[in-house]
CSV table of C-alpha atoms in Angstrom, one decimal:
chain,number,residue,atom,x,y,z
A,1,MET,CA,-6.8,-25.4,19.8
A,2,ILE,CA,-5.2,-24.6,23.1
A,3,ALA,CA,-1.8,-24.1,21.4
A,4,GLU,CA,-3.3,-21.8,18.9
A,5,SER,CA,-5.0,-19.7,21.6
A,6,LEU,CA,-1.8,-19.6,23.6
A,7,GLU,CA,0.1,-18.4,20.6
A,8,ILE,CA,-2.4,-15.6,20.0
A,9,PHE,CA,-2.2,-14.5,23.6
A,10,VAL,CA,1.6,-14.4,23.6
A,11,ILE,CA,1.7,-12.5,20.3
A,12,SER,CA,-0.9,-10.1,21.6
A,13,ILE,CA,1.2,-9.3,24.7
A,14,PHE,CA,4.3,-8.9,22.5
A,15,ILE,CA,2.4,-6.5,20.1
A,16,LYS,CA,1.1,-4.3,22.8
A,17,LYS,CA,4.4,-4.0,24.6
A,18,ASN,CA,6.3,-2.9,21.4
A,19,PHE,CA,3.4,-0.9,19.9
A,20,TYR,CA,2.8,1.4,22.8
A,21,ALA,CA,6.5,1.9,23.4
A,22,ALA,CA,6.8,3.3,19.9
A,23,ARG,CA,3.3,4.8,19.1
A,24,ASN,CA,4.5,8.4,19.2
A,25,SER,CA,7.6,7.9,17.0
A,26,ILE,CA,6.0,9.6,14.0
A,27,ALA,CA,4.9,13.2,14.3
A,28,ASN,CA,1.2,14.1,13.8
A,29,ASN,CA,1.1,15.5,10.3
A,30,THR,CA,-1.8,17.9,10.9
A,31,ILE,CA,-2.0,20.3,8.0
A,32,LYS,CA,-2.3,24.0,8.9
A,33,TYR,CA,-4.8,26.0,6.9
A,34,GLY,CA,-3.5,26.8,3.4
A,35,SER,CA,-0.2,24.9,3.8
A,36,GLU,CA,1.0,21.7,2.1
A,37,VAL,CA,2.3,18.9,4.4
A,38,GLU,CA,3.2,15.7,2.8
A,39,SER,CA,2.2,12.3,4.1
A,40,PRO,CA,5.1,10.1,5.4
A,41,ILE,CA,4.1,7.5,2.8
A,42,LEU,CA,4.5,9.9,-0.1
A,43,ALA,CA,7.6,11.6,1.3
A,44,THR,CA,9.6,8.4,1.5
A,45,THR,CA,8.9,7.5,-2.1
A,46,LYS,CA,10.8,10.6,-3.4
A,47,MET,CA,14.0,9.0,-2.2
A,48,THR,CA,13.8,6.6,-5.1
A,49,SER,CA,14.6,8.8,-8.1
A,50,GLN,CA,13.7,6.2,-10.8
A,51,ARG,CA,10.1,6.1,-9.7
A,52,GLU,CA,7.7,7.9,-12.0
A,53,PRO,CA,4.5,9.3,-10.5
A,54,THR,CA,1.7,10.4,-12.8
A,55,VAL,CA,0.4,13.0,-10.3
A,56,VAL,CA,2.8,15.6,-8.9
A,57,GLY,CA,0.5,18.5,-8.1
A,58,VAL,CA,0.2,21.9,-9.7
A,59,SER,CA,2.4,25.0,-9.5
A,60,ASN,CA,0.8,28.3,-8.5
A,61,PHE,CA,-1.5,26.3,-6.3
A,62,ASN,CA,-4.3,28.2,-4.5
A,63,ALA,CA,-6.3,26.2,-2.0
A,64,LEU,CA,-9.0,28.9,-1.7
A,65,GLU,CA,-9.6,29.0,-5.4
A,66,ASP,CA,-9.9,25.2,-5.6
A,67,ALA,CA,-12.2,25.1,-2.6
A,68,ALA,CA,-14.5,27.7,-4.1
A,69,ALA,CA,-14.5,25.9,-7.5
A,70,LEU,CA,-15.4,22.6,-5.8
A,71,ARG,CA,-18.2,24.3,-3.8
A,72,ALA,CA,-19.6,25.8,-7.1
A,73,ALA,CA,-19.4,22.3,-8.7
A,74,MET,CA,-21.6,20.8,-6.0
A,75,LYS,CA,-23.9,23.8,-5.2
A,76,GLY,CA,-27.4,24.1,-6.7
A,77,PHE,CA,-29.1,21.8,-9.1
A,78,GLY,CA,-26.8,19.0,-10.5
A,79,THR,CA,-23.2,18.3,-10.0
A,80,ASP,CA,-20.3,19.3,-12.3
A,81,GLU,CA,-18.4,15.9,-12.0
A,82,GLN,CA,-15.9,17.0,-14.7
A,83,ALA,CA,-14.8,20.0,-12.6
A,84,ILE,CA,-14.3,17.7,-9.6
A,85,ILE,CA,-12.2,15.3,-11.7
A,86,ASP,CA,-10.1,18.1,-13.2
A,87,ILE,CA,-9.2,19.6,-9.8
A,88,LEU,CA,-8.7,16.5,-7.6
A,89,THR,CA,-6.9,14.2,-10.1
A,90,THR,CA,-4.2,16.8,-10.8
A,91,ARG,CA,-3.5,18.0,-7.2
A,92,SER,CA,-1.1,16.2,-5.0
A,93,ASN,CA,-2.4,14.7,-1.8
A,94,ALA,CA,-0.8,17.5,0.3
A,95,GLN,CA,-2.6,20.0,-1.9
A,96,ARG,CA,-5.9,18.1,-1.5
A,97,GLN,CA,-5.5,18.3,2.3
A,98,ALA,CA,-5.0,22.0,2.0
A,99,ILE,CA,-8.1,22.4,-0.2
A,100,SER,CA,-10.1,20.4,2.4
A,101,GLN,CA,-8.9,22.7,5.2
A,102,ALA,CA,-9.7,25.8,3.1
A,103,TYR,CA,-13.2,24.4,2.2
A,104,THR,CA,-14.0,23.9,5.9
A,105,HIS,CA,-12.7,27.3,6.8
A,106,GLU,CA,-14.5,29.2,4.1
A,107,PHE,CA,-17.8,27.3,4.0
A,108,ASP,CA,-18.0,25.7,7.4
A,109,ARG,CA,-18.6,22.3,5.7
A,110,ASP,CA,-16.7,19.1,5.4
A,111,LEU,CA,-15.5,18.5,1.8
A,112,ILE,CA,-15.5,14.7,1.9
A,113,ASP,CA,-19.0,14.7,3.3
A,114,ASP,CA,-20.2,17.0,0.5
A,115,LEU,CA,-18.5,14.9,-2.1
A,116,LYS,CA,-20.1,11.7,-0.7
A,117,SER,CA,-23.5,13.3,-0.8
A,118,GLU,CA,-23.1,14.4,-4.5
A,119,LEU,CA,-21.3,11.4,-5.9
A,120,GLY,CA,-21.9,7.7,-6.0
A,121,GLY,CA,-20.6,4.2,-6.9
A,122,HIS,CA,-17.0,3.6,-7.8
A,123,PHE,CA,-16.5,7.2,-8.9
A,124,GLU,CA,-17.2,8.2,-5.3
A,125,ASP,CA,-14.7,5.5,-4.2
A,126,VAL,CA,-12.0,7.1,-6.3
A,127,ILE,CA,-12.6,10.6,-5.2
A,128,VAL,CA,-12.8,9.7,-1.5
A,129,ALA,CA,-9.6,7.7,-1.8
A,130,LEU,CA,-7.9,10.8,-3.3
A,131,MET,CA,-9.1,13.0,-0.5
A,132,LEU,CA,-7.9,10.9,2.4
A,133,PRO,CA,-4.3,11.0,3.6
A,134,PRO,CA,-2.6,7.9,2.0
A,135,GLU,CA,-2.0,6.1,5.3
A,136,GLU,CA,-5.6,6.7,6.4
A,137,TYR,CA,-7.0,5.4,3.1
A,138,LEU,CA,-4.8,2.3,3.4
A,139,CYS,CA,-5.9,1.8,7.0
A,140,LYS,CA,-9.5,1.9,5.9
A,141,GLU,CA,-8.8,-0.7,3.2
A,142,LEU,CA,-7.1,-2.9,5.8
A,143,ASN,CA,-9.9,-2.6,8.2
A,144,LYS,CA,-12.5,-3.3,5.5
A,145,CYS,CA,-10.7,-6.5,4.3
A,146,MET,CA,-10.7,-7.9,7.9
A,147,ASP,CA,-14.2,-6.7,8.9
A,148,GLY,CA,-17.1,-9.1,8.8
A,149,LEU,CA,-17.2,-12.7,7.7
A,150,GLY,CA,-13.8,-13.8,6.2
A,151,THR,CA,-10.6,-11.9,5.5
A,152,ASP,CA,-9.3,-10.8,2.1
A,153,GLU,CA,-5.7,-11.9,2.5
A,154,HIS,CA,-4.8,-10.5,-0.9
A,155,VAL,CA,-5.4,-7.0,0.3
A,156,LEU,CA,-3.3,-7.6,3.4
A,157,ILE,CA,-0.5,-8.8,1.2
A,158,GLU,CA,-0.9,-6.0,-1.3
A,159,ILE,CA,-0.6,-3.3,1.3
A,160,LEU,CA,1.8,-4.7,3.9
A,161,CYS,CA,4.2,-6.9,1.9
A,162,THR,CA,5.0,-4.2,-0.7
A,163,ARG,CA,6.0,-1.2,1.5
A,164,THR,CA,9.0,0.2,3.2
A,165,LYS,CA,9.5,0.5,7.0
A,166,LYS,CA,8.6,4.2,7.0
A,167,GLU,CA,5.5,3.5,5.0
A,168,ILE,CA,4.5,0.7,7.3
A,169,ALA,CA,5.1,2.9,10.4
A,170,ALA,CA,2.8,5.6,9.1
A,171,ILE,CA,0.1,3.0,8.5
A,172,VAL,CA,0.5,1.4,11.9
A,173,ASP,CA,0.3,4.8,13.7
A,174,ALA,CA,-2.8,5.8,11.7
A,175,TYR,CA,-4.5,2.5,12.3
A,176,GLU,CA,-4.3,2.8,16.0
A,177,ARG,CA,-5.5,6.4,15.9
A,178,LEU,CA,-8.5,5.6,13.7
A,179,TYR,CA,-9.6,2.3,15.3
A,180,ASN,CA,-8.1,2.5,18.8
A,181,ARG,CA,-6.4,-0.8,18.5
A,182,PRO,CA,-3.0,-1.9,17.1
A,183,LEU,CA,-3.1,-3.2,13.6
A,184,ALA,CA,-1.1,-6.3,14.5
A,185,GLU,CA,-3.6,-7.2,17.2
A,186,HIS,CA,-6.5,-7.0,14.7
A,187,MET,CA,-4.6,-9.1,12.2
A,188,CYS,CA,-3.8,-11.6,14.8
A,189,SER,CA,-7.5,-12.3,15.3
A,190,GLU,CA,-8.1,-12.6,11.6
A,191,THR,CA,-5.2,-14.7,10.3
A,192,SER,CA,-3.3,-17.8,11.5
A,193,GLY,CA,-0.1,-19.8,11.4
A,194,ASP,CA,3.0,-18.7,9.6
A,195,PHE,CA,1.1,-16.1,7.6
A,196,ARG,CA,0.0,-14.4,10.7
A,197,ARG,CA,3.6,-14.5,12.1
A,198,LEU,CA,5.0,-12.9,9.0
A,199,LEU,CA,2.5,-10.0,9.0
A,200,THR,CA,3.0,-9.5,12.7
A,201,LEU,CA,6.8,-9.2,12.2
A,202,ILE,CA,6.3,-6.7,9.3
A,203,VAL,CA,4.2,-4.3,11.4
A,204,THR,CA,5.9,-4.8,14.8
A,205,ARG,CA,8.6,-2.3,15.8
A,206,ALA,CA,11.1,-4.6,17.5
A,207,PRO,CA,14.6,-5.9,16.8
A,208,GLN,CA,13.2,-9.0,15.1
A,209,GLY,CA,10.5,-7.2,13.3
A,210,ALA,CA,10.1,-4.1,11.1
A,211,ARG,CA,12.5,-3.6,8.1
A,212,ASP,CA,16.0,-2.6,9.0
A,213,GLU,CA,16.6,0.2,6.5
A,214,GLU,CA,19.2,2.1,8.5
A,215,ALA,CA,21.9,-0.5,8.5
A,216,GLY,CA,22.8,-0.2,4.8
A,217,VAL,CA,23.8,-3.0,2.5
A,218,ASP,CA,26.1,-5.7,3.9
A,219,PRO,CA,27.4,-8.3,1.4
A,220,VAL,CA,28.7,-10.6,4.3
A,221,ARG,CA,25.3,-10.6,6.1
A,222,ALA,CA,23.6,-11.1,2.7
A,223,ALA,CA,25.7,-14.3,2.0
A,224,GLU,CA,24.9,-15.6,5.5
A,225,ALA,CA,21.2,-14.9,5.2
A,226,ALA,CA,21.1,-16.5,1.8
A,227,GLN,CA,22.7,-19.6,3.2
A,228,GLN,CA,20.2,-19.7,6.1
A,229,LEU,CA,17.3,-19.5,3.6
A,230,TYR,CA,18.8,-22.4,1.6
A,231,ASP,CA,19.4,-24.5,4.7
A,232,ALA,CA,15.8,-23.8,5.8
A,233,GLY,CA,14.3,-24.8,2.5
A,234,GLU,CA,15.8,-26.6,-0.4
A,235,ALA,CA,18.7,-28.2,1.7
A,236,LYS,CA,16.4,-30.1,4.0
A,237,TRP,CA,13.2,-32.2,4.1
A,238,GLY,CA,10.4,-29.8,4.9
A,239,THR,CA,10.7,-26.1,5.2
A,240,ASP,CA,11.5,-23.9,8.3
A,241,GLU,CA,9.1,-21.1,7.6
A,242,GLU,CA,10.3,-19.2,10.7
A,243,ILE,CA,13.7,-18.5,9.0
A,244,PHE,CA,12.0,-17.2,5.9
A,245,ASN,CA,9.7,-15.0,8.0
A,246,LYS,CA,12.5,-13.5,10.0
A,247,ILE,CA,14.6,-12.6,7.0
A,248,LEU,CA,11.9,-11.5,4.5
A,249,ALA,CA,10.1,-9.4,7.1
A,250,HIS,CA,13.2,-7.8,8.7
A,251,GLU,CA,15.7,-7.0,6.0
A,252,SER,CA,15.5,-3.8,3.9
A,253,PHE,CA,14.5,-4.1,0.3
A,254,ALA,CA,18.1,-3.2,-0.8
A,255,GLN,CA,19.6,-5.9,1.5
A,256,LEU,CA,17.0,-8.4,0.3
A,257,ARG,CA,18.0,-7.7,-3.3
A,258,LEU,CA,21.6,-8.7,-2.5
A,259,ILE,CA,20.4,-11.7,-0.5
A,260,PHE,CA,18.4,-13.0,-3.4
A,261,GLU,CA,21.4,-12.6,-5.7
A,262,GLU,CA,23.5,-14.6,-3.2
A,263,TYR,CA,20.8,-17.3,-3.0
A,264,LYS,CA,20.9,-17.8,-6.7
A,265,ASN,CA,24.7,-18.4,-6.5
A,266,ILE,CA,24.2,-20.9,-3.8
A,267,ALA,CA,21.1,-22.8,-5.0
A,268,GLY,CA,21.5,-22.4,-8.7
A,269,ARG,CA,17.9,-21.1,-9.0
A,270,THR,CA,16.0,-18.0,-7.9
A,271,ILE,CA,14.5,-17.6,-4.4
A,272,GLU,CA,11.1,-17.2,-6.1
A,273,GLN,CA,11.4,-20.6,-7.7
A,274,ALA,CA,12.3,-22.1,-4.3
A,275,ILE,CA,9.4,-20.4,-2.6
A,276,LYS,CA,6.9,-21.8,-5.2
A,277,ALA,CA,8.4,-25.2,-4.7
A,278,GLU,CA,8.6,-25.3,-0.9
A,279,ILE,CA,5.7,-23.2,0.3
A,280,ASP,CA,2.0,-22.9,-0.4
A,281,GLY,CA,-1.1,-20.9,0.4
A,282,GLU,CA,-1.2,-17.3,1.6
A,283,LEU,CA,2.3,-17.5,2.9
A,284,LYS,CA,3.6,-18.4,-0.6
A,285,ASP,CA,1.7,-15.4,-2.0
A,286,ALA,CA,3.1,-13.1,0.7
A,287,PHE,CA,6.7,-14.3,0.2
A,288,SER,CA,6.3,-14.0,-3.6
A,289,ALA,CA,5.0,-10.4,-3.3
A,290,ILE,CA,8.0,-9.4,-1.2
A,291,VAL,CA,10.4,-11.0,-3.6
A,292,GLU,CA,8.8,-9.6,-6.7
A,293,CYS,CA,8.5,-6.1,-5.2
A,294,VAL,CA,12.2,-6.2,-4.2
A,295,GLU,CA,13.0,-7.0,-7.8
A,296,ASN,CA,10.4,-5.0,-9.7
A,297,ALA,CA,7.5,-3.5,-7.7
A,298,ALA,CA,6.0,-1.9,-10.8
A,299,ALA,CA,5.7,-5.2,-12.6
A,300,TRP,CA,4.1,-6.8,-9.5
A,301,PHE,CA,1.4,-4.0,-9.3
A,302,ALA,CA,0.9,-4.3,-13.1
A,303,GLN,CA,0.1,-7.9,-12.6
A,304,ARG,CA,-2.4,-7.0,-9.8
A,305,LEU,CA,-4.1,-4.6,-12.2
A,306,ARG,CA,-4.2,-7.1,-14.9
A,307,ALA,CA,-5.9,-9.6,-12.6
A,308,ALA,CA,-8.4,-7.0,-11.5
A,309,LEU,CA,-9.3,-6.2,-15.1
A,310,GLN,CA,-9.5,-9.8,-16.4
A,311,GLY,CA,-11.9,-12.6,-15.8
A,312,ALA,CA,-15.6,-12.6,-14.8
A,313,GLY,CA,-16.2,-9.1,-13.5
A,314,THR,CA,-13.8,-6.3,-12.5
A,315,ASP,CA,-12.2,-6.2,-9.1
A,316,ASP,CA,-13.0,-2.5,-8.7
A,317,GLY,CA,-11.6,-2.4,-5.1
A,318,CYS,CA,-8.2,-3.4,-6.3
A,319,LEU,CA,-8.4,-1.2,-9.3
A,320,VAL,CA,-9.3,1.9,-7.3
A,321,ARG,CA,-6.7,1.1,-4.5
A,322,VAL,CA,-3.7,0.5,-6.8
A,323,VAL,CA,-4.4,3.5,-9.2
A,324,THR,CA,-5.1,6.0,-6.4
A,325,SER,CA,-2.4,4.9,-4.0
A,326,ARG,CA,0.4,4.6,-6.6
A,327,ALA,CA,-0.4,7.7,-8.7
A,328,GLU,CA,2.0,9.8,-6.7
A,329,ILE,CA,4.6,7.1,-6.4
A,330,ASP,CA,5.2,4.9,-9.4
A,331,LEU,CA,2.1,4.7,-11.6
A,332,GLY,CA,4.2,5.8,-14.6
A,333,ASN,CA,6.4,2.8,-14.1
A,334,ILE,CA,3.4,0.5,-13.6
A,335,LYS,CA,1.9,1.7,-16.9
A,336,ARG,CA,5.1,0.9,-18.7
A,337,GLU,CA,5.5,-2.5,-17.2
A,338,TYR,CA,1.8,-3.3,-18.0
A,339,GLU,CA,2.4,-2.6,-21.7
A,340,ARG,CA,5.7,-4.6,-21.6
A,341,LEU,CA,4.0,-7.6,-20.0
A,342,TYR,CA,0.7,-7.7,-21.9
A,343,ASP,CA,1.4,-5.8,-25.1
A,344,LYS,CA,-1.5,-3.6,-24.4
A,345,THR,CA,-1.8,-0.2,-22.6
A,346,LEU,CA,-3.2,-0.1,-19.1
A,347,GLN,CA,-5.5,2.8,-20.3
A,348,SER,CA,-7.0,0.7,-23.1
A,349,ASP,CA,-7.8,-2.2,-20.8
A,350,LEU,CA,-9.1,0.1,-18.1
A,351,GLU,CA,-11.4,1.9,-20.6
A,352,GLY,CA,-12.8,-1.4,-21.7
A,353,GLU,CA,-13.8,-2.4,-18.2
A,354,THR,CA,-15.0,0.9,-16.7
A,355,SER,CA,-17.4,3.6,-17.7
A,356,GLY,CA,-18.7,7.1,-17.1
A,357,ASP,CA,-17.1,9.5,-14.5
A,358,TYR,CA,-15.4,6.5,-12.8
A,359,LYS,CA,-13.5,5.8,-16.0
A,360,ARG,CA,-12.7,9.4,-16.6
A,361,ALA,CA,-11.3,9.8,-13.1
A,362,LEU,CA,-9.1,6.8,-13.4
A,363,VAL,CA,-7.9,7.7,-16.9
A,364,ALA,CA,-7.0,11.2,-15.6
A,365,LEU,CA,-4.9,9.7,-12.8
A,366,LEU,CA,-3.0,7.6,-15.4
A,367,GLY,CA,-1.6,10.8,-16.9
A,368,PRO,CA,-0.8,11.2,-20.6
A,369,ALA,CA,-1.0,8.1,-22.7
């Protein structure tokens, strides 16, 4: 118990030192009235040309017209939910932020507050998720999964183990702005052991943490790292999780892809097979998420959606989070992988598990069948 408390104290000091040194590294993306400024999370995804979003915004965009249409949809007796769906599921997040600013400017009202007062249930969850800047929405999901009794480690893994350095940096900055405490510090109090150390490395901006995406791909370093992973796992009795943490949390996705190829040459089996054999619990799930997202992120998210739609009850939180947060990134790829893996369309499964305006909003975000 004393050792555990000491570890938390040391990590906390380390987090604060590195966090506050870098807290102003990302510019504040305040959207000027009527303009479109893209979130750092969505801006970074455009560098990967093979990604297929299902929502790209509309041409001839007019924030004032959309704001007026939304006000009309909520004013008076009853609410025109279809009008809200038609507008907000087809605009990009940057366009939605401009609409929100125009709405406040023209009507002296907060658009999200009005939407919350008119909508309800999971349909409200979808619309609010769309209206928030992506990093703020993900921060709220992270905070919610750690708040109260127990922590939902699957949400931590889904959000933090699947994203690039710039995406994580945007989330880290937004979290401190929203909750006045570093994300790593909050996670430290809600997780433990090697799982906590892995997540801390992922979100901490320091030489031994945060993905190194500026160094480029280095075959020599990849071979060395692959050997280190083999020596730390399959080549010895027991597993040195610290080596796995250091490499999987620090290297860029491109470098990890090369490391995993080298690992297979050395070990004669995949790194994923080794992880499943050598590691268990949340740490295994986190490592597996990193490995699978390096190799095929769309397939990993397709599996998350399948799990959310199967079994006793629907995991609506996961369903809303994945569909809304990936719509402008790679939801087209996820749809295709879902059909390849399960011989069914994502839309057909989604329609079978949801209903009403909630279903219509999600289906609209999926794009053409």
